[in-house]
Amino acid sequence: MKKLSFFAAIAAMLVGFASCEKVEPTALETSDLNGTTLAGYVYYTKLDDAMAPEGKQQFEGKANVIIEVTELGADDKATGNVMLVTTALKGGKFEASIPVAVGKKAKCKATCMFQQENYDTEVKLDDADVKKVMITYKGEANPTLTYGETVYVDIIGSRVGATNDPYHFNP
């Protein structure tokens, strides 16, 4: 009887091992992760020939948006991990994938510096004149992103100088 129960135990063990299937782990692809995206438009204040504001105008030229990404800890304080993400404007719009870890937040500082023709006062030795010149603008937005979300922001450029007046350039 002991031999029979011993052989039954061995047979059950062999059947148990034979039914085990070896499963390979699947690879984690970056496409499997939800993306965190920062997107928006870049604007400036358009002036008329009397130097009066005509309203907000979308900038459609070539420029880059530089995004400084600071990872935040559970207490919403910076962890010290800072990354730079750069994206080009396309038709006045930008969109960038922001590296944010699962369950984390990131504070972003999106900056765009660009040149656009606009009306400006040109001071001559004998008189002042209003004419169109290339103006340099700089805008900034400071959103906070959570893993997996898409945030839209507007960057509104403020005048920092004119190319014909380099002494008044104020970056």
PDB file of N, CA and C in Angstrom, residues 95-152:
ATOM      1  N   GLU A  95       3.037  71.883 -29.489  1.00  0.00           N
ATOM      2  CA  GLU A  95       2.601  70.700 -28.755  1.00  0.00           C
ATOM      3  C   GLU A  95       3.849  69.904 -28.399  1.00  0.00           C
ATOM      4  N   ALA A  96       3.962  69.540 -27.134  1.00  0.00           N
ATOM      5  CA  ALA A  96       5.148  68.814 -26.676  1.00  0.00           C
ATOM      6  C   ALA A  96       4.748  67.715 -25.707  1.00  0.00           C
ATOM      7  N   SER A  97       5.434  66.597 -25.810  1.00  0.00           N
ATOM      8  CA  SER A  97       5.248  65.494 -24.874  1.00  0.00           C
ATOM      9  C   SER A  97       6.149  65.764 -23.677  1.00  0.00           C
ATOM     10  N   ILE A  98       5.556  65.782 -22.497  1.00  0.00           N
ATOM     11  CA  ILE A  98       6.283  66.137 -21.279  1.00  0.00           C
ATOM     12  C   ILE A  98       6.536  64.867 -20.455  1.00  0.00           C
ATOM     13  N   PRO A  99       7.786  64.628 -20.057  1.00  0.00           N
ATOM     14  CA  PRO A  99       8.087  63.435 -19.252  1.00  0.00           C
ATOM     15  C   PRO A  99       7.624  63.596 -17.805  1.00  0.00           C
ATOM     16  N   VAL A 100       6.527  62.901 -17.466  1.00  0.00           N
ATOM     17  CA  VAL A 100       5.989  62.919 -16.109  1.00  0.00           C
ATOM     18  C   VAL A 100       5.800  61.467 -15.681  1.00  0.00           C
ATOM     19  N   ALA A 101       6.349  61.094 -14.540  1.00  0.00           N
ATOM     20  CA  ALA A 101       6.244  59.721 -14.046  1.00  0.00           C
ATOM     21  C   ALA A 101       4.825  59.436 -13.557  1.00  0.00           C
ATOM     22  N   VAL A 102       4.486  58.143 -13.531  1.00  0.00           N
ATOM     23  CA  VAL A 102       3.161  57.713 -13.075  1.00  0.00           C
ATOM     24  C   VAL A 102       2.933  58.208 -11.647  1.00  0.00           C
ATOM     25  N   GLY A 103       1.796  58.846 -11.427  1.00  0.00           N
ATOM     26  CA  GLY A 103       1.442  59.337 -10.103  1.00  0.00           C
ATOM     27  C   GLY A 103       2.148  60.615  -9.687  1.00  0.00           C
ATOM     28  N   LYS A 104       2.898  61.226 -10.594  1.00  0.00           N
ATOM     29  CA  LYS A 104       3.655  62.435 -10.260  1.00  0.00           C
ATOM     30  C   LYS A 104       3.066  63.647 -10.963  1.00  0.00           C
ATOM     31  N   LYS A 105       3.565  64.813 -10.597  1.00  0.00           N
ATOM     32  CA  LYS A 105       3.225  66.076 -11.239  1.00  0.00           C
ATOM     33  C   LYS A 105       4.510  66.728 -11.716  1.00  0.00           C
ATOM     34  N   ALA A 106       4.365  67.660 -12.637  1.00  0.00           N
ATOM     35  CA  ALA A 106       5.516  68.425 -13.113  1.00  0.00           C
ATOM     36  C   ALA A 106       5.099  69.879 -13.287  1.00  0.00           C
ATOM     37  N   LYS A 107       5.952  70.772 -12.825  1.00  0.00           N
ATOM     38  CA  LYS A 107       5.732  72.195 -13.017  1.00  0.00           C
ATOM     39  C   LYS A 107       6.515  72.596 -14.260  1.00  0.00           C
ATOM     40  N   CYS A 108       5.861  73.295 -15.173  1.00  0.00           N
ATOM     41  CA  CYS A 108       6.501  73.670 -16.434  1.00  0.00           C
ATOM     42  C   CYS A 108       6.605  75.183 -16.550  1.00  0.00           C
ATOM     43  N   LYS A 109       7.662  75.609 -17.223  1.00  0.00           N
ATOM     44  CA  LYS A 109       7.845  77.015 -17.566  1.00  0.00           C
ATOM     45  C   LYS A 109       8.081  77.037 -19.070  1.00  0.00           C
ATOM     46  N   ALA A 110       7.047  77.401 -19.826  1.00  0.00           N
ATOM     47  CA  ALA A 110       7.127  77.429 -21.290  1.00  0.00           C
ATOM     48  C   ALA A 110       7.433  78.859 -21.729  1.00  0.00           C
ATOM     49  N   THR A 111       8.520  79.031 -22.483  1.00  0.00           N
ATOM     50  CA  THR A 111       8.964  80.350 -22.909  1.00  0.00           C
ATOM     51  C   THR A 111       9.123  80.377 -24.418  1.00  0.00           C
ATOM     52  N   CYS A 112       8.691  81.475 -25.033  1.00  0.00           N
ATOM     53  CA  CYS A 112       8.871  81.650 -26.472  1.00  0.00           C
ATOM     54  C   CYS A 112       9.342  83.076 -26.731  1.00  0.00           C
ATOM     55  N   MET A 113      10.416  83.217 -27.504  1.00  0.00           N
ATOM     56  CA  MET A 113      10.928  84.517 -27.890  1.00  0.00           C
ATOM     57  C   MET A 113      10.882  84.561 -29.412  1.00  0.00           C
ATOM     58  N   PHE A 114      10.285  85.612 -29.964  1.00  0.00           N
ATOM     59  CA  PHE A 114      10.110  85.677 -31.416  1.00  0.00           C
ATOM     60  C   PHE A 114      10.125  87.120 -31.888  1.00  0.00           C
ATOM     61  N   GLN A 115      10.249  87.292 -33.211  1.00  0.00           N
ATOM     62  CA  GLN A 115      10.222  88.618 -33.813  1.00  0.00           C
ATOM     63  C   GLN A 115       9.038  88.711 -34.762  1.00  0.00           C
ATOM     64  N   GLN A 116       8.370  89.849 -34.717  1.00  0.00           N
ATOM     65  CA  GLN A 116       7.202  90.085 -35.560  1.00  0.00           C
ATOM     66  C   GLN A 116       7.187  91.555 -35.971  1.00  0.00           C
ATOM     67  N   GLU A 117       6.846  91.817 -37.224  1.00  0.00           N
ATOM     68  CA  GLU A 117       6.733  93.197 -37.678  1.00  0.00           C
ATOM     69  C   GLU A 117       5.498  93.826 -37.045  1.00  0.00           C
ATOM     70  N   ASN A 118       5.676  95.003 -36.476  1.00  0.00           N
ATOM     71  CA  ASN A 118       4.591  95.706 -35.815  1.00  0.00           C
ATOM     72  C   ASN A 118       4.919  97.195 -35.846  1.00  0.00           C
ATOM     73  N   TYR A 119       3.948  98.035 -35.541  1.00  0.00           N
ATOM     74  CA  TYR A 119       4.194  99.471 -35.520  1.00  0.00           C
ATOM     75  C   TYR A 119       4.980  99.849 -34.275  1.00  0.00           C
ATOM     76  N   ASP A 120       5.904 100.821 -34.468  1.00  0.00           N
ATOM     77  CA  ASP A 120       6.726 101.286 -33.364  1.00  0.00           C
ATOM     78  C   ASP A 120       7.126 102.729 -33.650  1.00  0.00           C
ATOM     79  N   THR A 121       7.450 103.434 -32.600  1.00  0.00           N
ATOM     80  CA  THR A 121       7.920 104.810 -32.762  1.00  0.00           C
ATOM     81  C   THR A 121       9.405 104.786 -33.037  1.00  0.00           C
ATOM     82  N   GLU A 122       9.782 105.389 -34.145  1.00  0.00           N
ATOM     83  CA  GLU A 122      11.200 105.498 -34.477  1.00  0.00           C
ATOM     84  C   GLU A 122      11.613 106.949 -34.243  1.00  0.00           C
ATOM     85  N   VAL A 123      12.568 107.143 -33.352  1.00  0.00           N
ATOM     86  CA  VAL A 123      13.008 108.492 -33.020  1.00  0.00           C
ATOM     87  C   VAL A 123      14.194 108.837 -33.908  1.00  0.00           C
ATOM     88  N   LYS A 124      14.023 109.933 -34.645  1.00  0.00           N
ATOM     89  CA  LYS A 124      15.107 110.443 -35.492  1.00  0.00           C
ATOM     90  C   LYS A 124      15.676 111.695 -34.829  1.00  0.00           C
ATOM     91  N   LEU A 125      16.750 112.211 -35.369  1.00  0.00           N
ATOM     92  CA  LEU A 125      17.341 113.424 -34.794  1.00  0.00           C
ATOM     93  C   LEU A 125      16.400 114.610 -34.896  1.00  0.00           C
ATOM     94  N   ASP A 126      15.639 114.677 -36.005  1.00  0.00           N
ATOM     95  CA  ASP A 126      14.796 115.846 -36.195  1.00  0.00           C
ATOM     96  C   ASP A 126      13.329 115.618 -35.813  1.00  0.00           C
ATOM     97  N   ASP A 127      12.878 114.361 -35.729  1.00  0.00           N
ATOM     98  CA  ASP A 127      11.460 114.116 -35.483  1.00  0.00           C
ATOM     99  C   ASP A 127      11.240 112.661 -35.063  1.00  0.00           C
ATOM    100  N   ALA A 128      10.058 112.383 -34.570  1.00  0.00           N
ATOM    101  CA  ALA A 128       9.666 111.006 -34.263  1.00  0.00           C
ATOM    102  C   ALA A 128       8.649 110.563 -35.313  1.00  0.00           C
ATOM    103  N   ASP A 129       8.731 109.298 -35.701  1.00  0.00           N
ATOM    104  CA  ASP A 129       7.855 108.776 -36.740  1.00  0.00           C
ATOM    105  C   ASP A 129       7.369 107.395 -36.313  1.00  0.00           C
ATOM    106  N   VAL A 130       6.150 107.069 -36.705  1.00  0.00           N
ATOM    107  CA  VAL A 130       5.621 105.735 -36.434  1.00  0.00           C
ATOM    108  C   VAL A 130       5.685 104.934 -37.720  1.00  0.00           C
ATOM    109  N   LYS A 131       6.323 103.786 -37.668  1.00  0.00           N
ATOM    110  CA  LYS A 131       6.406 102.923 -38.843  1.00  0.00           C
ATOM    111  C   LYS A 131       6.549 101.478 -38.401  1.00  0.00           C
ATOM    112  N   LYS A 132       6.370 100.586 -39.362  1.00  0.00           N
ATOM    113  CA  LYS A 132       6.499  99.160 -39.042  1.00  0.00           C
ATOM    114  C   LYS A 132       7.969  98.774 -38.992  1.00  0.00           C
ATOM    115  N   VAL A 133       8.340  98.103 -37.910  1.00  0.00           N
ATOM    116  CA  VAL A 133       9.695  97.575 -37.752  1.00  0.00           C
ATOM    117  C   VAL A 133       9.578  96.198 -37.109  1.00  0.00           C
ATOM    118  N   MET A 134      10.669  95.464 -37.089  1.00  0.00           N
ATOM    119  CA  MET A 134      10.691  94.163 -36.424  1.00  0.00           C
ATOM    120  C   MET A 134      10.802  94.373 -34.918  1.00  0.00           C
ATOM    121  N   ILE A 135       9.844  93.835 -34.188  1.00  0.00           N
ATOM    122  CA  ILE A 135       9.804  93.937 -32.723  1.00  0.00           C
ATOM    123  C   ILE A 135      10.102  92.552 -32.153  1.00  0.00           C
ATOM    124  N   THR A 136      10.878  92.495 -31.085  1.00  0.00           N
ATOM    125  CA  THR A 136      11.151  91.239 -30.392  1.00  0.00           C
ATOM    126  C   THR A 136      10.181  91.109 -29.225  1.00  0.00           C
ATOM    127  N   TYR A 137       9.555  89.926 -29.140  1.00  0.00           N
ATOM    128  CA  TYR A 137       8.589  89.628 -28.089  1.00  0.00           C
ATOM    129  C   TYR A 137       9.060  88.415 -27.295  1.00  0.00           C
ATOM    130  N   LYS A 138       8.675  88.398 -26.031  1.00  0.00           N
ATOM    131  CA  LYS A 138       8.957  87.243 -25.181  1.00  0.00           C
ATOM    132  C   LYS A 138       7.723  86.967 -24.338  1.00  0.00           C
ATOM    133  N   GLY A 139       7.297  85.693 -24.343  1.00  0.00           N
ATOM    134  CA  GLY A 139       6.133  85.305 -23.555  1.00  0.00           C
ATOM    135  C   GLY A 139       6.430  84.078 -22.726  1.00  0.00           C
ATOM    136  N   GLU A 140       5.637  83.891 -21.682  1.00  0.00           N
ATOM    137  CA  GLU A 140       5.872  82.776 -20.764  1.00  0.00           C
ATOM    138  C   GLU A 140       4.551  82.288 -20.179  1.00  0.00           C
ATOM    139  N   ALA A 141       4.457  80.992 -19.946  1.00  0.00           N
ATOM    140  CA  ALA A 141       3.319  80.382 -19.255  1.00  0.00           C
ATOM    141  C   ALA A 141       3.877  79.378 -18.254  1.00  0.00           C
ATOM    142  N   ASN A 142       3.181  79.194 -17.110  1.00  0.00           N
ATOM    143  CA  ASN A 142       3.665  78.328 -16.031  1.00  0.00           C
ATOM    144  C   ASN A 142       2.603  77.326 -15.573  1.00  0.00           C
ATOM    145  N   PRO A 143       2.281  76.333 -16.404  1.00  0.00           N
ATOM    146  CA  PRO A 143       1.278  75.350 -15.981  1.00  0.00           C
ATOM    147  C   PRO A 143       1.889  74.223 -15.147  1.00  0.00           C
ATOM    148  N   THR A 144       1.024  73.504 -14.412  1.00  0.00           N
ATOM    149  CA  THR A 144       1.410  72.293 -13.703  1.00  0.00           C
ATOM    150  C   THR A 144       0.651  71.142 -14.331  1.00  0.00           C
ATOM    151  N   LEU A 145       1.365  70.057 -14.655  1.00  0.00           N
ATOM    152  CA  LEU A 145       0.768  68.905 -15.318  1.00  0.00           C
ATOM    153  C   LEU A 145       0.814  67.689 -14.422  1.00  0.00           C
ATOM    154  N   THR A 146      -0.197  66.851 -14.548  1.00  0.00           N
ATOM    155  CA  THR A 146      -0.249  65.573 -13.864  1.00  0.00           C
ATOM    156  C   THR A 146      -0.081  64.485 -14.905  1.00  0.00           C
ATOM    157  N   TYR A 147       0.489  63.364 -14.512  1.00  0.00           N
ATOM    158  CA  TYR A 147       0.714  62.251 -15.429  1.00  0.00           C
ATOM    159  C   TYR A 147      -0.555  61.912 -16.217  1.00  0.00           C
ATOM    160  N   GLY A 148      -0.417  61.799 -17.534  1.00  0.00           N
ATOM    161  CA  GLY A 148      -1.495  61.342 -18.389  1.00  0.00           C
ATOM    162  C   GLY A 148      -2.452  62.411 -18.880  1.00  0.00           C
ATOM    163  N   GLU A 149      -2.290  63.674 -18.481  1.00  0.00           N
ATOM    164  CA  GLU A 149      -3.242  64.693 -18.911  1.00  0.00           C
ATOM    165  C   GLU A 149      -2.666  65.568 -20.025  1.00  0.00           C
ATOM    166  N   THR A 150      -3.551  66.267 -20.712  1.00  0.00           N
ATOM    167  CA  THR A 150      -3.175  67.240 -21.726  1.00  0.00           C
ATOM    168  C   THR A 150      -3.618  68.611 -21.230  1.00  0.00           C
ATOM    169  N   VAL A 151      -2.692  69.561 -21.208  1.00  0.00           N
ATOM    170  CA  VAL A 151      -2.975  70.914 -20.731  1.00  0.00           C
ATOM    171  C   VAL A 151      -2.717  71.881 -21.876  1.00  0.00           C
ATOM    172  N   TYR A 152      -3.669  72.809 -22.089  1.00  0.00           N
ATOM    173  CA  TYR A 152      -3.540  73.842 -23.117  1.00  0.00           C
ATOM    174  C   TYR A 152      -3.284  75.183 -22.444  1.00  0.00           C
TER     175      TYR A 152
END
